XYZ file of C-alpha atoms in Angstrom:
691
model
C -28.299 9.109 7.842
C -25.245 8.100 5.820
C -23.141 10.642 7.711
C -24.180 9.105 11.020
C -23.393 5.602 9.785
C -19.850 6.673 8.928
C -19.212 8.941 11.909
C -20.457 6.659 14.707
C -17.461 4.246 14.435
C -15.027 7.176 14.193
C -16.387 8.863 17.312
C -16.363 5.543 19.162
C -12.733 4.930 18.140
C -11.723 8.396 19.347
C -13.499 8.026 22.700
C -12.201 4.522 23.391
C -8.723 5.242 22.055
C -8.094 8.527 23.834
C -10.020 7.547 26.938
C -8.386 4.125 27.119
C -7.903 2.997 30.719
C -9.197 6.290 32.079
C -12.750 5.341 31.095
C -12.165 1.630 31.705
C -12.941 -1.579 29.846
C -16.706 -1.735 30.120
C -17.487 1.876 29.073
C -15.106 1.534 26.103
C -16.845 -1.670 25.023
C -20.290 -0.169 25.477
C -19.432 2.927 23.417
C -17.809 1.085 20.517
C -20.264 -1.798 20.353
C -23.262 0.506 20.726
C -21.966 2.762 17.945
C -21.545 -0.182 15.571
C -24.997 -1.570 16.293
C -26.413 1.917 15.697
C -24.624 2.092 12.318
C -25.879 -1.394 11.504
C -29.455 -0.463 12.388
C -29.260 2.546 10.063
C -27.642 0.586 7.227
C -30.201 -2.179 6.797
C -33.120 0.138 5.884
C -30.981 1.694 3.141
C -30.139 -1.722 1.706
C -33.699 -3.028 1.928
C -35.003 0.108 0.215
C -32.738 -0.650 -2.759
C -33.898 -4.270 -2.746
C -37.514 -3.098 -2.790
C -36.755 -0.601 -5.561
C -37.809 2.376 -3.442
C -34.420 4.121 -3.347
C -32.359 6.045 -5.863
C -28.599 6.766 -5.819
C -27.524 10.091 -4.354
C -24.392 11.925 -3.249
C -24.180 13.798 0.036
C -21.544 16.576 -0.058
C -19.516 17.008 3.121
C -16.808 19.615 2.487
C -14.215 20.789 -0.007
C -11.121 18.730 0.652
C -8.462 19.651 -1.946
C -8.757 22.222 -4.739
C -5.694 23.161 -6.769
C -6.034 24.375 -10.346
C -7.985 21.791 -12.314
C -7.688 19.270 -9.478
C -10.800 19.126 -7.321
C -11.259 16.465 -4.646
C -14.481 17.240 -2.811
C -15.287 15.052 0.197
C -18.691 13.519 -0.483
C -20.521 10.351 0.511
C -21.925 8.348 -2.395
C -24.907 6.106 -1.722
C -25.974 3.649 -4.417
C -26.632 -0.081 -4.553
C -22.932 -0.959 -4.267
C -22.637 1.228 -1.194
C -25.815 -0.196 0.330
C -24.571 -3.775 -0.060
C -21.216 -2.964 1.514
C -22.802 -0.960 4.343
C -24.804 -3.926 5.624
C -21.882 -6.308 5.172
C -19.391 -4.100 7.018
C -21.595 -2.850 9.838
C -23.322 -6.199 10.473
C -20.144 -8.245 10.689
C -18.271 -5.538 12.596
C -21.084 -5.109 15.138
C -21.183 -8.867 15.762
C -17.382 -9.015 16.005
C -17.497 -6.230 18.598
C -20.042 -8.182 20.629
C -18.099 -11.431 20.224
C -14.951 -9.715 21.480
C -16.644 -9.000 24.823
C -16.203 -12.655 25.697
C -13.115 -13.494 23.680
C -10.987 -10.598 24.956
C -12.450 -10.580 28.459
C -9.152 -11.121 30.278
C -7.019 -8.902 28.061
C -5.720 -5.783 29.874
C -5.795 -3.606 26.731
C -9.454 -3.925 25.781
C -10.121 -0.191 25.142
C -7.239 -0.110 22.669
C -8.491 -3.247 20.939
C -12.052 -1.972 20.577
C -10.777 1.417 19.409
C -8.789 -0.332 16.667
C -11.854 -2.348 15.614
C -13.960 0.797 15.311
C -11.191 2.663 13.465
C -10.955 -0.232 11.017
C -14.693 -0.091 10.420
C -14.651 3.677 9.893
C -11.862 3.388 7.315
C -13.733 0.691 5.405
C -16.923 2.753 5.433
C -14.970 5.686 4.027
C -13.682 3.441 1.256
C -17.098 2.195 0.139
C -18.824 5.596 0.324
C -16.085 7.380 -1.650
C -17.176 9.487 -4.603
C -13.666 9.987 -5.972
C -10.506 7.914 -6.223
C -8.504 9.946 -3.702
C -11.212 9.568 -1.081
C -11.270 5.843 -1.831
C -7.495 5.773 -1.382
C -7.884 7.450 2.014
C -10.123 4.594 3.169
C -7.840 2.109 1.408
C -4.822 3.245 3.415
C -6.942 3.562 6.544
C -7.823 -0.122 6.557
C -4.176 -0.894 5.848
C -3.123 1.067 8.924
C -5.851 -0.436 11.108
C -5.020 -3.970 9.930
C -1.381 -3.362 10.890
C -2.488 -2.260 14.364
C -4.886 -5.194 14.788
C -2.639 -7.957 13.435
C 0.143 -6.715 15.686
C -2.181 -5.996 18.610
C -0.183 -8.336 20.869
C 2.987 -6.403 20.111
C 5.005 -8.217 22.769
C 4.800 -11.339 20.593
C 7.542 -11.294 17.910
C 5.506 -13.373 15.463
C 2.618 -10.871 15.658
C 4.968 -7.972 14.956
C 6.474 -9.819 11.999
C 3.034 -10.645 10.593
C 1.878 -7.028 10.934
C 4.961 -5.724 9.147
C 4.578 -8.345 6.412
C 0.966 -7.349 5.802
C 1.923 -3.675 5.724
C 4.853 -4.126 3.324
C 3.097 -6.466 0.884
C 0.128 -4.122 0.716
C 2.441 -1.204 -0.020
C 3.494 -3.038 -3.179
C -0.113 -3.250 -4.312
C -0.790 0.310 -3.219
C 1.989 1.562 -5.489
C 0.039 0.144 -8.424
C -3.170 1.719 -7.138
C -1.502 5.128 -6.777
C -0.056 4.934 -10.288
C -3.512 3.979 -11.544
C -5.009 7.048 -9.861
C -2.276 9.297 -11.297
C -2.782 7.844 -14.767
C -6.552 8.167 -14.545
C -6.281 11.848 -13.642
C -3.781 12.353 -16.468
C -6.156 10.763 -18.996
C -9.529 12.013 -17.779
C -8.568 15.229 -16.000
C -10.626 14.251 -12.961
C -10.694 11.711 -10.146
C -14.489 11.860 -9.730
C -15.685 8.268 -10.099
C -19.001 9.092 -11.869
C -17.226 11.357 -14.373
C -14.521 8.761 -15.045
C -17.012 5.946 -15.614
C -19.077 8.128 -17.934
C -16.056 9.051 -20.048
C -14.355 5.625 -20.000
C -16.014 4.180 -23.176
C -14.753 7.139 -25.219
C -11.151 6.219 -24.388
C -11.426 2.668 -25.745
C -8.814 2.071 -28.454
C -6.585 5.022 -27.492
C -2.940 4.561 -26.475
C -0.706 6.013 -23.783
C 3.039 6.150 -23.248
C 4.163 3.872 -20.419
C 7.589 2.377 -19.547
C 9.113 3.494 -22.820
C 6.379 2.148 -25.107
C 2.833 2.847 -26.158
C 0.021 0.658 -24.916
C -3.762 0.647 -24.826
C -4.792 3.385 -22.409
C -7.569 1.586 -20.563
C -5.576 -1.638 -20.304
C -2.705 0.174 -18.593
C -4.998 2.033 -16.189
C -7.077 -1.032 -15.324
C -4.052 -3.270 -14.747
C -2.443 -0.682 -12.465
C -5.649 -0.409 -10.460
C -5.941 -4.189 -10.384
C -2.458 -4.484 -8.866
C -3.815 -2.500 -5.941
C -6.763 -4.885 -5.731
C -4.398 -7.877 -5.789
C -2.546 -6.608 -2.745
C -5.587 -5.745 -0.664
C -7.538 -8.879 -1.654
C -4.546 -11.239 -1.423
C -4.454 -12.525 -4.975
C -1.723 -14.877 -6.143
C 1.629 -13.128 -5.973
C 0.601 -10.651 -3.287
C -1.185 -13.192 -1.094
C 1.607 -14.078 1.316
C 0.487 -11.694 4.067
C -2.970 -13.203 4.485
C -2.231 -16.487 6.334
C 0.224 -14.746 8.662
C -2.538 -12.307 9.605
C -3.790 -15.146 11.841
C -1.347 -13.890 14.486
C -3.933 -11.303 15.460
C -6.797 -12.194 17.815
C -9.497 -14.359 16.217
C -12.091 -11.519 16.063
C -9.567 -9.613 13.945
C -9.312 -12.559 11.569
C -13.073 -12.581 11.163
C -13.224 -8.836 10.534
C -10.339 -8.720 8.051
C -11.214 -11.901 6.160
C -14.996 -11.739 6.094
C -16.279 -8.273 5.456
C -13.684 -5.604 5.213
C -10.114 -5.394 4.059
C -9.855 -8.405 1.762
C -13.060 -7.526 -0.069
C -11.873 -3.977 -0.802
C -10.161 -5.086 -4.007
C -13.267 -6.874 -5.263
C -15.349 -3.821 -4.440
C -12.943 -1.535 -6.306
C -12.968 -3.663 -9.468
C -16.775 -3.872 -9.439
C -17.132 -0.159 -8.668
C -14.919 0.642 -11.676
C -16.452 -2.107 -13.838
C -17.330 0.271 -16.725
C -13.588 1.018 -16.967
C -12.655 -2.652 -17.004
C -15.325 -3.370 -19.614
C -13.392 -1.208 -22.090
C -10.340 -3.516 -21.893
C -10.754 -7.226 -22.743
C -7.076 -7.713 -21.947
C -7.502 -6.406 -18.399
C -10.577 -8.573 -17.897
C -8.609 -11.590 -19.117
C -5.871 -10.872 -16.581
C -8.448 -10.525 -13.798
C -10.002 -13.853 -14.838
C -6.661 -15.653 -14.966
C -5.362 -14.285 -11.649
C -8.668 -15.013 -9.916
C -8.814 -18.594 -11.179
C -5.149 -19.215 -10.314
C -5.640 -17.848 -6.801
C -8.777 -19.923 -6.376
C -6.887 -23.111 -7.256
C -3.675 -22.293 -5.372
C -5.329 -21.449 -2.053
C -7.677 -24.444 -2.221
C -4.779 -26.863 -2.710
C -2.822 -25.391 0.201
C -5.898 -25.428 2.445
C -6.223 -29.203 2.112
C -3.077 -29.898 4.155
C -3.152 -27.170 6.822
C -3.500 -28.332 10.418
C -4.083 -24.975 12.131
C -7.852 -24.434 12.176
C -7.535 -20.693 11.495
C -5.122 -21.201 8.604
C -7.502 -23.591 6.875
C -10.175 -20.902 6.956
C -7.652 -18.222 5.923
C -6.685 -20.107 2.764
C -10.377 -20.712 2.198
C -10.850 -16.931 2.178
C -8.052 -16.533 -0.355
C -9.708 -19.155 -2.590
C -13.168 -17.599 -2.328
C -11.726 -14.207 -3.273
C -10.414 -15.897 -6.396
C -14.002 -16.872 -7.254
C -15.099 -13.257 -6.855
C -12.347 -11.973 -9.134
C -12.818 -14.399 -11.968
C -16.548 -13.687 -11.797
C -15.702 -10.017 -12.329
C -13.276 -11.009 -15.077
C -15.990 -12.749 -17.098
C -18.335 -9.775 -16.660
C -20.574 -11.245 -13.939
C -20.114 -8.359 -11.510
C -23.492 -9.013 -9.892
C -22.483 -12.599 -9.116
C -19.136 -11.383 -7.793
C -20.822 -8.950 -5.395
C -23.404 -11.587 -4.464
C -20.638 -13.984 -3.406
C -18.970 -11.147 -1.491
C -22.285 -10.599 0.305
C -22.957 -14.238 1.226
C -19.305 -14.982 1.930
C -19.254 -12.317 4.631
C -21.813 -14.218 6.679
C -20.486 -17.748 6.448
C -16.800 -16.811 6.603
C -17.301 -14.618 9.678
C -19.289 -17.513 11.140
C -16.469 -19.981 10.471
C -13.791 -17.716 11.934
C -15.769 -16.862 15.046
C -16.715 -20.531 15.370
C -13.025 -21.420 15.187
C -12.394 -18.873 17.927
C -15.040 -20.578 20.035
C -13.298 -23.929 19.507
C -9.928 -22.396 20.420
C -11.547 -20.868 23.505
C -12.920 -24.267 24.490
C -9.592 -26.028 23.878
C -7.501 -23.604 25.927
C -5.915 -21.874 22.928
C -5.007 -25.050 21.038
C -5.303 -24.430 17.275
C -3.939 -27.666 15.814
C -6.888 -29.759 14.631
C -4.885 -32.952 15.119
C -5.340 -32.425 18.858
C -9.121 -32.016 18.674
C -11.732 -34.715 18.052
C -15.056 -35.567 19.646
C -16.045 -31.978 20.458
C -19.584 -31.998 19.042
C -21.104 -33.120 22.334
C -18.924 -30.802 24.428
C -19.659 -27.543 22.555
C -22.901 -28.296 20.678
C -23.888 -24.713 19.755
C -20.465 -24.065 18.249
C -20.684 -27.397 16.411
C -24.032 -26.633 14.800
C -22.967 -23.080 13.942
C -19.810 -24.258 12.199
C -21.788 -26.984 10.455
C -24.105 -24.303 9.070
C -21.068 -22.343 7.881
C -19.610 -25.448 6.271
C -22.889 -26.240 4.506
C -22.880 -22.663 3.203
C -19.282 -22.548 1.964
C -19.525 -25.943 0.276
C -22.729 -24.888 -1.493
C -25.230 -27.461 -0.276
C -28.667 -27.107 -1.849
C -31.253 -28.495 -4.252
C -31.896 -26.679 -7.505
C -35.273 -24.980 -7.491
C -35.978 -25.867 -3.851
C -33.566 -24.412 -1.286
C -29.890 -24.004 -0.677
C -27.478 -22.481 1.787
C -25.883 -19.118 1.016
C -22.916 -20.392 -0.989
C -25.159 -22.613 -3.104
C -26.660 -19.584 -4.835
C -23.624 -17.306 -5.085
C -20.897 -19.818 -5.974
C -23.120 -21.655 -8.464
C -24.020 -18.318 -10.060
C -20.317 -17.588 -10.562
C -19.607 -20.990 -12.095
C -22.623 -20.849 -14.403
C -21.748 -17.312 -15.528
C -18.149 -18.353 -16.184
C -19.280 -21.255 -18.344
C -21.829 -19.121 -20.189
C -19.253 -16.412 -20.946
C -17.186 -18.779 -23.105
C -13.471 -18.422 -23.911
C -11.251 -18.005 -20.864
C -14.377 -18.040 -18.730
C -14.894 -21.740 -19.436
C -11.344 -22.478 -18.295
C -12.135 -20.559 -15.115
C -15.296 -22.678 -14.790
C -13.340 -25.946 -14.764
C -10.776 -24.521 -12.355
C -13.612 -23.308 -10.132
C -15.320 -26.698 -10.140
C -12.089 -28.435 -9.133
C -11.527 -25.813 -6.424
C -15.090 -26.492 -5.205
C -14.104 -30.155 -4.803
C -11.092 -29.151 -2.719
C -13.217 -26.654 -0.767
C -15.650 -29.384 0.168
C -12.809 -31.698 1.168
C -10.910 -29.286 3.435
C -14.113 -27.840 4.941
C -15.477 -31.242 5.932
C -11.989 -32.338 6.967
C -12.046 -29.455 9.442
C -15.436 -30.548 10.784
C -14.492 -34.218 11.080
C -11.103 -33.585 12.695
C -12.589 -31.110 15.153
C -15.950 -32.510 16.136
C -15.922 -36.227 15.319
C -13.819 -39.258 16.173
C -12.178 -39.972 19.493
C -10.785 -37.123 21.601
C -7.069 -36.505 21.005
C -6.742 -33.778 23.606
C -4.217 -35.630 25.763
C -1.449 -34.983 23.218
C -1.855 -31.203 23.365
C 0.630 -29.218 25.427
C -1.996 -26.487 25.825
C -4.459 -28.951 27.340
C -1.773 -30.348 29.629
C -1.027 -26.826 30.858
C -4.761 -26.212 31.332
C -5.158 -29.353 33.454
C -2.056 -28.450 35.444
C -3.343 -24.918 36.046
C -6.774 -26.175 37.062
C -5.345 -28.642 39.562
C -2.441 -26.634 40.832
C -3.003 -22.946 40.320
C -6.620 -22.406 39.389
C -8.042 -21.319 36.077
C -6.258 -18.358 34.576
C -9.092 -17.481 32.227
C -9.086 -17.175 28.487
C -6.893 -14.440 27.135
C -3.252 -14.322 28.166
C -2.150 -11.020 26.677
C -1.688 -12.704 23.354
C 0.855 -15.288 24.404
C -1.416 -18.322 24.160
C -3.784 -17.468 21.340
C -1.576 -19.238 18.859
C -0.301 -22.753 18.574
C 3.410 -23.474 18.773
C 5.189 -22.230 15.665
C 5.890 -25.668 14.191
C 2.246 -26.677 14.463
C 0.842 -23.322 13.432
C 2.672 -23.482 10.131
C 1.579 -27.028 9.491
C 5.111 -28.402 9.694
C 3.957 -31.577 11.355
C 4.235 -34.727 9.264
C 1.344 -37.173 9.118
C 3.794 -39.903 8.110
C 5.360 -39.818 11.586
C 2.382 -38.548 13.552
C 0.627 -40.885 15.959
C -1.617 -38.852 18.244
C -2.352 -39.844 21.778
C -6.035 -40.491 22.336
C -8.070 -39.567 25.371
C -9.144 -36.362 27.042
C -6.143 -35.922 29.301
C -8.546 -35.082 32.111
C -9.676 -31.888 30.370
C -13.302 -30.847 29.940
C -13.983 -28.340 27.114
C -16.541 -25.671 27.841
C -18.973 -23.805 25.635
C -18.277 -20.136 25.040
C -20.155 -17.361 26.882
C -23.321 -15.974 25.320
C -21.572 -12.835 24.145
C -19.684 -15.155 21.769
C -22.569 -17.500 20.972
C -25.143 -14.854 19.982
C -23.022 -13.645 17.026
C -22.624 -17.274 15.953
C -26.385 -17.787 15.973
C -27.073 -14.551 14.057
C -24.414 -15.320 11.449
C -25.790 -18.839 11.108
C -29.114 -17.343 10.059
C -27.283 -15.321 7.413
C -25.327 -18.364 6.226
C -28.559 -20.318 5.834
C -30.928 -17.772 4.322
C -28.913 -14.904 2.748
C -28.606 -16.609 -0.631
C -32.197 -17.807 -0.796
C -33.670 -14.421 0.133
C -31.544 -12.106 -2.017
C -30.380 -14.083 -5.069
C -33.112 -12.670 -7.304
C -31.970 -9.107 -6.638
C -28.293 -9.764 -7.253
C -28.191 -12.065 -10.288
C -31.590 -12.324 -11.958
C -31.618 -10.491 -15.308
C -34.559 -8.075 -15.023
C -34.755 -7.803 -11.257
C -30.981 -7.492 -11.008
C -30.864 -4.603 -13.479
C -33.503 -2.777 -11.440
C -31.646 -3.516 -8.213
C -28.185 -2.352 -9.340
C -29.460 0.807 -11.094
C -26.226 1.242 -13.030
C -23.935 0.933 -9.990
C -22.047 -1.809 -11.852
C -21.763 -2.871 -15.488
C -24.645 -5.350 -15.286
C -24.802 -7.675 -18.313
C -28.413 -8.830 -18.634
C -27.512 -11.024 -21.613
C -24.945 -12.940 -19.528
C -27.412 -13.237 -16.663
C -29.943 -14.773 -19.067
C -27.301 -17.077 -20.536
C -26.119 -18.355 -17.140
C -29.597 -19.713 -16.424
C -29.652 -21.533 -19.758
C -26.425 -23.527 -19.391
C -26.620 -27.340 -19.730
C -27.947 -29.294 -16.768
C -24.590 -30.948 -16.103
C -23.056 -27.506 -15.555
C -25.651 -26.775 -12.882
C -25.170 -30.191 -11.262
C -21.357 -30.149 -11.354
C -20.932 -28.088 -8.135
C -23.238 -30.439 -6.233
C -21.412 -33.489 -7.593
C -17.985 -32.253 -6.542
C -19.351 -31.107 -3.170
C -20.591 -34.631 -2.461
C -17.306 -36.079 -3.728
C -15.285 -33.878 -1.395
C -17.556 -34.785 1.506
C -17.183 -38.500 0.740
C -13.394 -38.316 0.484
C -13.128 -36.386 3.755
C -15.445 -38.866 5.521
C -13.498 -41.858 4.242
C -10.114 -40.336 5.133
C -10.917 -38.984 8.587
C -13.781 -41.118 9.875
C -13.903 -44.477 8.103
C -10.216 -45.058 7.299
C -8.173 -42.639 9.449
C -4.920 -44.276 8.335
C -5.392 -42.937 4.780
C -3.781 -39.505 5.397
C -0.623 -41.149 6.747
C -0.491 -43.504 3.791
C -1.026 -40.608 1.369
C 1.854 -38.662 2.874
C 4.074 -41.712 2.715
C 3.302 -42.288 -0.963
C 3.102 -38.676 -2.167
C 5.565 -37.024 0.165
C 6.896 -34.569 -2.423
C 3.407 -33.305 -3.295
C 2.482 -33.086 0.382
C 5.571 -31.034 1.226
C 4.967 -28.804 -1.804
C 1.451 -27.998 -0.588
C 2.461 -27.840 3.059
C 5.074 -25.221 2.189
C 2.486 -23.182 0.263
C 4.065 -23.774 -3.155
C 7.293 -22.329 -1.677
C 6.219 -18.742 -2.361
C 7.641 -17.508 0.934
C 10.954 -19.234 0.305
C 11.082 -17.869 -3.245
C 10.328 -14.324 -2.111
C 12.898 -14.692 0.635
C 15.591 -15.439 -1.983
C 14.425 -12.904 -4.583
C 13.431 -9.957 -2.426
C 14.022 -10.285 1.312
C 17.687 -11.353 1.355
C 18.755 -8.917 -1.402
C 16.888 -6.121 0.377
C 18.697 -6.885 3.634
C 22.023 -7.167 1.793
C 21.514 -3.783 0.120
C 20.451 -2.358 3.458
C 23.627 -3.655 5.122
C 25.769 -2.114 2.359
C 24.141 1.273 2.803
C 24.352 0.896 6.562
C 27.968 -0.254 6.910
C 29.606 1.432 3.903
C 27.313 4.379 3.378
C 25.984 5.441 6.750
C 28.725 4.254 9.111
C 31.704 4.217 6.726
C 31.060 7.466 4.872
C 28.454 9.739 6.460
C 29.248 9.044 10.099
C 32.999 8.822 9.496
C 33.333 12.174 7.762
C 30.234 13.755 9.258
C 29.281 13.796 12.951
C 31.812 11.165 14.039
C 34.636 12.788 12.028
C 33.960 16.261 13.399
C 33.719 14.868 16.902
C 37.044 13.073 16.477
C 38.642 16.273 15.165
C 37.451 18.190 18.220
C 38.804 15.462 20.499
C 42.231 15.519 18.828
C 42.303 19.310 18.990
C 41.421 19.081 22.660
C 44.312 16.702 23.285
C 46.772 19.138 21.655
C 45.535 22.206 23.513
C 45.425 20.244 26.747
C 49.214 19.892 26.650
C 49.564 23.672 26.688
C 47.505 23.924 29.885
C 50.287 22.789 32.249
C 49.404 25.064 35.170
C 53.018 26.472 35.447
C 53.468 30.262 35.420
C 56.565 30.213 33.207
C 54.657 28.263 30.541
C 51.969 30.903 30.315
C 54.628 33.659 30.375
C 56.420 31.998 27.449
C 53.164 31.805 25.481
C 52.467 35.466 26.204
C 55.972 36.487 25.061
C 55.689 34.426 21.894
C 52.319 36.043 21.219
C 53.703 39.557 21.753
C 56.704 38.783 19.524
C 54.421 37.484 16.766
C 52.193 40.557 17.059
C 55.178 42.936 16.967
C 56.621 41.127 13.936
C 53.287 41.416 12.111
C 53.026 45.124 12.962
C 56.634 45.908 11.798
C 56.051 43.927 8.585
C 52.965 46.054 7.846
């Protein structure tokens, strides 16, 4: 069964990719979508069997991949609780994204290529989570990197999409260098890359040292930090996060797939999969906690001022990944995986809901040009409201809560109960929860409430003009209109000088087709009930230990302690959620002039957040410009000035000059050739006499 789950997306990608326009749009969509729903249908029974306690971990050998001396990398599919959780997350979200794309990409001429990329992405992620050794995991790791490059740059005629794809690829290569060095070091220390063998032997290496960068350091700390660098790149942690917001240049279904269930959660999965290794190094765990908390805070602050609806959700993803990492850092790996599980549902819901809004607003993504949409697209409104209730953690202790209520609160309680740096992460997480509530409800209020501000949108004006003058051109426009104008997309508008026109501009938004609405409804069910149904299995002490079956380093003592924290700790997330909701309501419903006044009074802070803490500008000065300068030196002085000059160009010039000289001898006159012949005979006779 596990082989079929993995192979179905691969076969679908091959058929749709190689068949392309020969088989046509509809057959390609049927093959890929059908394959993903088949994989999804096979994945859920595996997961539910682990939840019920009726399944045991096993490894299914496939073939011998690489064998050289002591190095043995057999290709095998590992199925345990970690795998089961990731299988349902990946296949469920991917299947729904495939279905959603039927409507969203309906007018795109390259649909077979798009669906082939989606299926290839899914196959690579499934390979990553079923890996039984580090090299096999790295194969899936690089596979999702390749597929993300193809998907982000799907509209390759758009320069911004190409730039975003290259940025994602390059930044991830930095993280992947750390991951590769971690794999090399692990093989050097343990003599194997088999994950079960490494985890079994890891405790015996605690306290040992290894030579690295000219010094000697704790072995497990070095290995874990190198592996964590790889996780930072793939999961967009602070420092290697800059690619994530730009990934919005891809079609909206791509954003949902990358940000909800697959690529960005690969780093979290890797840290939790290797949790027995990380448990041997308190220093590495401290770094994971610090980086996760810092990322959580950074992304939440930036998300509060973004105007592009997709960028708000993108920074939200970055912040939620920070929660997952600092949960792992304090030893609450079950809570980390639980938040990964619930986050997949409500974040995919929010992204696909945003795509539905963009579809309704003729590709406009700036929320300042929305307003009053709840009556125009009611299903999308209620779906995104469910996602917002889930991400902000709405619920009542001991009664019922949305998905994020159980997973995020579990992380915060575990962080507080862990003590030390965990308590600092708790306070950072609570403040980030306040910001999360604010920017999430800000998105809802700007989009669905208030008076319509559609008349100010250039996209809406074009839509009205097309409808009246040239007819409706449909939704997709080969990628040229699925993004807002660059200045708006990057949030470079200024509330201090922004006075939107009100009114509809004669435009009438329309609800999305059912192929887009059905995934929203299904994901809404997950966002509402996933936490309530499964929280006992993931984070309860006894039931959690039985559920995980050793797949992660499950700390039953910490799980007991997190349920015994003071009442104010349990109530803090609800308090800040309500505070964020109240601030957003006051600022965007009751007193809409507040944002403009805030920008006028705190302009420096606003610009700092609007420019994303100036990370891009800093990296541009430190890395990008020097890299281009070095490249120009090698190009002009090295390649052109040295290699070309004395190599191919020099030899060519020498031949040309020689040709010019010999050309003068070819006059065409008989006496010239006779003279040459006589001189040749004289030279030959002289040489012969001299001998």
